[in-house]
Each structure stands twice: as C-alpha cells, then as structure tokens.
PDB file of C-alpha atoms in Angstrom:
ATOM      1  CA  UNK Q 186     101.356 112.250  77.148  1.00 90.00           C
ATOM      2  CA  UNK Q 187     105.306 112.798  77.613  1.00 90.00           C
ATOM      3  CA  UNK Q 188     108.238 110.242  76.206  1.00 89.00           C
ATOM      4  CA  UNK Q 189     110.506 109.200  77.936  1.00 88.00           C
ATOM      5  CA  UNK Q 190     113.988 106.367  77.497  1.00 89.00           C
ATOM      6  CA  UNK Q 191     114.765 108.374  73.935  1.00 87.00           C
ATOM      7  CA  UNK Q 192     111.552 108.220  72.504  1.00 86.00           C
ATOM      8  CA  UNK Q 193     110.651 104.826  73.076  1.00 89.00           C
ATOM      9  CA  UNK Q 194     108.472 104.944  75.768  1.00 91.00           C
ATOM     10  CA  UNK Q 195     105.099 107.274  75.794  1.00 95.00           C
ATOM     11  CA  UNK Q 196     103.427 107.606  79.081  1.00 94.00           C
ATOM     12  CA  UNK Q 197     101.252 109.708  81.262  1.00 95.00           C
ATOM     13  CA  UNK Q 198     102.761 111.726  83.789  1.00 94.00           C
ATOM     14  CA  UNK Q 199     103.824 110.505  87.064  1.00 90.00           C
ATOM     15  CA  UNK Q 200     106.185 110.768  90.497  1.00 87.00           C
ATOM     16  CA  UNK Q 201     106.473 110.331  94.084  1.00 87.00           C
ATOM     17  CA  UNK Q 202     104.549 111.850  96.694  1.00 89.00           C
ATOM     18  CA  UNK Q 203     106.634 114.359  98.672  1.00 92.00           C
ATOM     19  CA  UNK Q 204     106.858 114.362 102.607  1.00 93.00           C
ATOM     20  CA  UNK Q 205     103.424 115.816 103.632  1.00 93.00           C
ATOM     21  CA  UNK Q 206     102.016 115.883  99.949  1.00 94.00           C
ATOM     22  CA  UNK Q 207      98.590 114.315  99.347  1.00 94.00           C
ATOM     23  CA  UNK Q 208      98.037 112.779  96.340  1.00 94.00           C
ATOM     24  CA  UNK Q 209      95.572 115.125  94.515  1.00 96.00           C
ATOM     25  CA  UNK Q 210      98.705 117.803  95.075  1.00 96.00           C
ATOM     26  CA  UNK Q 211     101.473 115.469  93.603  1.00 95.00           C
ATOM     27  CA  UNK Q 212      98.746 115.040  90.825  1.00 96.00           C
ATOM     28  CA  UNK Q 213      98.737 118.363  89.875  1.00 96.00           C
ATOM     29  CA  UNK Q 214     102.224 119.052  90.760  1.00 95.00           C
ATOM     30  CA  UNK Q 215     103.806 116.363  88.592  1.00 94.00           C
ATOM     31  CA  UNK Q 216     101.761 116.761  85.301  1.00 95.00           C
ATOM     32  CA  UNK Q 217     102.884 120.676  86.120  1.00 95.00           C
ATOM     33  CA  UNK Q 218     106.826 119.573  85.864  1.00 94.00           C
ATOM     34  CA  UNK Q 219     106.708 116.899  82.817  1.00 94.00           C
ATOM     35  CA  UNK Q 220     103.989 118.443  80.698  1.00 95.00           C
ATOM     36  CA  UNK Q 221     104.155 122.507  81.322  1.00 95.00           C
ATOM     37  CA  UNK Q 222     100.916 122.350  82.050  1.00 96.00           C
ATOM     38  CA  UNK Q 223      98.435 123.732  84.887  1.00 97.00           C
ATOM     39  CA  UNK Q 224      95.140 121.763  85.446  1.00 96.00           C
ATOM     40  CA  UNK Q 225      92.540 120.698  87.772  1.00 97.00           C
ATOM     41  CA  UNK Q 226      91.260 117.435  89.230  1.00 97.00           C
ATOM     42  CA  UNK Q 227      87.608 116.710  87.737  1.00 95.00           C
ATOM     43  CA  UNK Q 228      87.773 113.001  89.171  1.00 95.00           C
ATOM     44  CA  UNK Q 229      89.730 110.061  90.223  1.00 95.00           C
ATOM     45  CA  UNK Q 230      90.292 107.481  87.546  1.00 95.00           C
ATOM     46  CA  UNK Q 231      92.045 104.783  89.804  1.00 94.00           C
ATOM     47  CA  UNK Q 232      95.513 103.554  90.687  1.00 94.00           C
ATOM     48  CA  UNK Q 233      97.750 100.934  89.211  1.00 93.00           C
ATOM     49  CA  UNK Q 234     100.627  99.196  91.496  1.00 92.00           C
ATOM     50  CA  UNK Q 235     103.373  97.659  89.799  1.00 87.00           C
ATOM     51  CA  UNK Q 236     107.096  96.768  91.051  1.00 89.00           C
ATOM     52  CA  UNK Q 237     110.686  97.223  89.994  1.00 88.00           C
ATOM     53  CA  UNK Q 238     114.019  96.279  90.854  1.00 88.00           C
ATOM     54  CA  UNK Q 239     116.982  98.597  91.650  1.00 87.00           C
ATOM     55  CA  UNK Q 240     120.110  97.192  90.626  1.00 88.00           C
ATOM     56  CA  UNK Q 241     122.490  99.256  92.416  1.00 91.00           C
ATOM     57  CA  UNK Q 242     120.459  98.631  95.523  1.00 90.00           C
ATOM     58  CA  UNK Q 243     119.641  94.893  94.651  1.00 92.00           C
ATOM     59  CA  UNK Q 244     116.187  95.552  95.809  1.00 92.00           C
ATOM     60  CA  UNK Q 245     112.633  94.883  94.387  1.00 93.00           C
ATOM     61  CA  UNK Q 246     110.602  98.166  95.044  1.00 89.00           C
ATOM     62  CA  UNK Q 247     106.479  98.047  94.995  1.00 90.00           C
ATOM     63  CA  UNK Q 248     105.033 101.470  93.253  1.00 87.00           C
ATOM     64  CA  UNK Q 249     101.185 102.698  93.947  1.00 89.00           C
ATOM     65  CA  UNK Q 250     100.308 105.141  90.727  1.00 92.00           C
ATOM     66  CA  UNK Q 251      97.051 107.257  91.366  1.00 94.00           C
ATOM     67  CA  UNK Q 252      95.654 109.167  88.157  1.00 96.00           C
ATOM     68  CA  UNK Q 253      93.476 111.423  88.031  1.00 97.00           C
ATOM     69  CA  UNK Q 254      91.293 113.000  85.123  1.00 96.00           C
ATOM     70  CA  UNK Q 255      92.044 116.512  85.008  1.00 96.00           C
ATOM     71  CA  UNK Q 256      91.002 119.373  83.167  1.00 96.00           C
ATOM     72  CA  UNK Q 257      93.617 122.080  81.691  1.00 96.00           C
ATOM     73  CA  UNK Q 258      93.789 125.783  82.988  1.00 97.00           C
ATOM     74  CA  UNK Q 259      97.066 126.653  81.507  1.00 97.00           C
ATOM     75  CA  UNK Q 260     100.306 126.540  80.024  1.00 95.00           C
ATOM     76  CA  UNK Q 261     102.160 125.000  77.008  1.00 94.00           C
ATOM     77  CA  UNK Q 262     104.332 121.931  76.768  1.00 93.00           C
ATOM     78  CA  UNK Q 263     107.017 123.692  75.602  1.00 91.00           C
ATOM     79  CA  UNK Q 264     108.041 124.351  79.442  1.00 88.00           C
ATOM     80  CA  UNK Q 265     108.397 120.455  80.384  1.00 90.00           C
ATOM     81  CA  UNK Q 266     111.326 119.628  82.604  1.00 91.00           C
ATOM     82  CA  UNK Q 267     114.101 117.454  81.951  1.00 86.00           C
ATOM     83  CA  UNK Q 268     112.711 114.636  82.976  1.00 86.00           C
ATOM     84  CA  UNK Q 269     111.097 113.631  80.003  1.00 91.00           C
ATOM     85  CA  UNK Q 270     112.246 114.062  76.165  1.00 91.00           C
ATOM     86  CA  UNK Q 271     108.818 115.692  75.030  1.00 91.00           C
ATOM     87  CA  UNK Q 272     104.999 116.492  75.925  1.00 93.00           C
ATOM     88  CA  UNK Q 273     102.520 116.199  73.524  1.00 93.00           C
ATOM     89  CA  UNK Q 274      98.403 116.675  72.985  1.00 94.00           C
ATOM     90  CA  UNK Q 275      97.240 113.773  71.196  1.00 94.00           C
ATOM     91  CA  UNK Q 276      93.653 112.496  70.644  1.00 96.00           C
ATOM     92  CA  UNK Q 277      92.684 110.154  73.401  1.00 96.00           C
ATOM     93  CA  UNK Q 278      92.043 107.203  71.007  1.00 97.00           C
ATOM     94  CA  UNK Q 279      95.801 108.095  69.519  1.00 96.00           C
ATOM     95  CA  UNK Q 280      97.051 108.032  73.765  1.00 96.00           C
ATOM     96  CA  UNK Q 281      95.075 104.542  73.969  1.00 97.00           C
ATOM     97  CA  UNK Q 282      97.293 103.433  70.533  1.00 96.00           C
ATOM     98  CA  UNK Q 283     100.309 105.165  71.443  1.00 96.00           C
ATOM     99  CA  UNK Q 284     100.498 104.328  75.804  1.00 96.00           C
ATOM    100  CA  UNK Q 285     103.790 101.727  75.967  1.00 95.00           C
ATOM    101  CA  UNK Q 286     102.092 100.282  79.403  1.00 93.00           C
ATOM    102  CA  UNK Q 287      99.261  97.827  79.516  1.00 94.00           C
ATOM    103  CA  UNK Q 288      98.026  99.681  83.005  1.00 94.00           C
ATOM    104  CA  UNK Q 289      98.014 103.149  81.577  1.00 95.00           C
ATOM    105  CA  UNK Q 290      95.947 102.338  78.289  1.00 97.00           C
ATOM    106  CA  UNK Q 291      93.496 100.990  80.743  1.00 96.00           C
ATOM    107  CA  UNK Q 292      93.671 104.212  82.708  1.00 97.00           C
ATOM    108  CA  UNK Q 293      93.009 106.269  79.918  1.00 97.00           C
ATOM    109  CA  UNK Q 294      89.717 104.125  78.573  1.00 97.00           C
ATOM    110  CA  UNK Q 295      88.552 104.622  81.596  1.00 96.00           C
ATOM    111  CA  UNK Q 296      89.114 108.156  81.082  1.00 96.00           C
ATOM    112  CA  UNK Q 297      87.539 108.610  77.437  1.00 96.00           C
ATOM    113  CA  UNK Q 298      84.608 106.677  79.254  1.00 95.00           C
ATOM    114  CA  UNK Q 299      84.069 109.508  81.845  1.00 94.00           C
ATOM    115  CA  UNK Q 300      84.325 112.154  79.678  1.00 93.00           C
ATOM    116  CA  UNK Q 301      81.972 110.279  76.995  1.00 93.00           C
ATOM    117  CA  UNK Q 302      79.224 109.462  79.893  1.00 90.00           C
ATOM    118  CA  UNK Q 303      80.253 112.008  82.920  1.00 79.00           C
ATOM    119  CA  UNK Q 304      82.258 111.665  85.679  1.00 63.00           C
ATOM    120  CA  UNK Q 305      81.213 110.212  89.198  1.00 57.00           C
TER     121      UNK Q 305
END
C-alpha cells in the first residue's frame, strides 16, 4: 500500500494508461514507480470508476481503475518515487483496515478471497 496527501490517505497503487499502453503494462508499470517493486499479474481483480473535478479546469473528469492481483519478483520500497510519501507491506486484513477508499477495501477482499480459494 503507499500514502499519499501527508499521510492521510493509504491506497493501492494507481495511474493513467500511457499512449499505446495496455492495461496489464500500466499495472505493472505503476506499482513499479510508487512501490519499488517488480511483480507479475496472477489475475484480474476488477475495476472501480469514480469521478473528480478539476478546479483549475472547472471540469468533472470520469476515472476507470483496473487492479490486478499480482505476485512480487523484486525490489524494495525503499526506491518509491515521489509521488507518494511511503510504501509499505502490511497484512492484507491490516490493507482492508487501513485502505482510506470504500472501492479499494472492496478490491482487496476480493483479493484475500483469491488467494484464500485460488484465482480464476
């Protein structure tokens, strides 16, 4: 899970598709630059579409999330980015506790349900 607005905020990893990206790659490529960590897609665990507004742009913007459950290879979450304040391991009933969105708690029950009764 990584923190982000100072702390307040834990979350699971997330960000735009680039031009020509599929969404498995920005998977991989995203928890890569906010965690510091390498893993692989075992399964998709759904999607969750919210929207927000832009004040400078006075706009309402619609946002499709797709997570996937994903297995780690490599690396340490010492090398985040600076997008988010920290990266952390926790327990997946402490992530269910800790996730500050109603969308992503569900996301990651239905992950602990996977990986209690396989994937598929």
């Amino acid at each position: 899970m990584v923190t982000i607005k100072g702390g307040s905020v834990w979350c699971l990893p997330k960000g735009s598709i680039d031009k020509g990206e599929i969404p498995e790659k920005t998977a991989i490529r995203e928890v890569a630059e906010e965690t510091g960590l390498k893993g692989r897609i075992i399964d998709k665990l759904g999607e969750i579409i919210y929207w927000f507004y832009i004040r400078e742009e006075n706009t309402k913007c619609k946002k499709t999330v797709q997570f996937y459950l994903m297995e780690f290879e490599s690396g340490d979450i010492s090398g985040h980015d600076w997008e988010v304040e920290s990266a952390s391991w926790v327990p997946i009933d402490e992530a269910i506790q800790k996730a500050s969105y109603k969308g992503e708690k569900g996301i990651i029950k239905l992950a602990k349900e996977k990986l209690l009764h396989g994937h598929s």
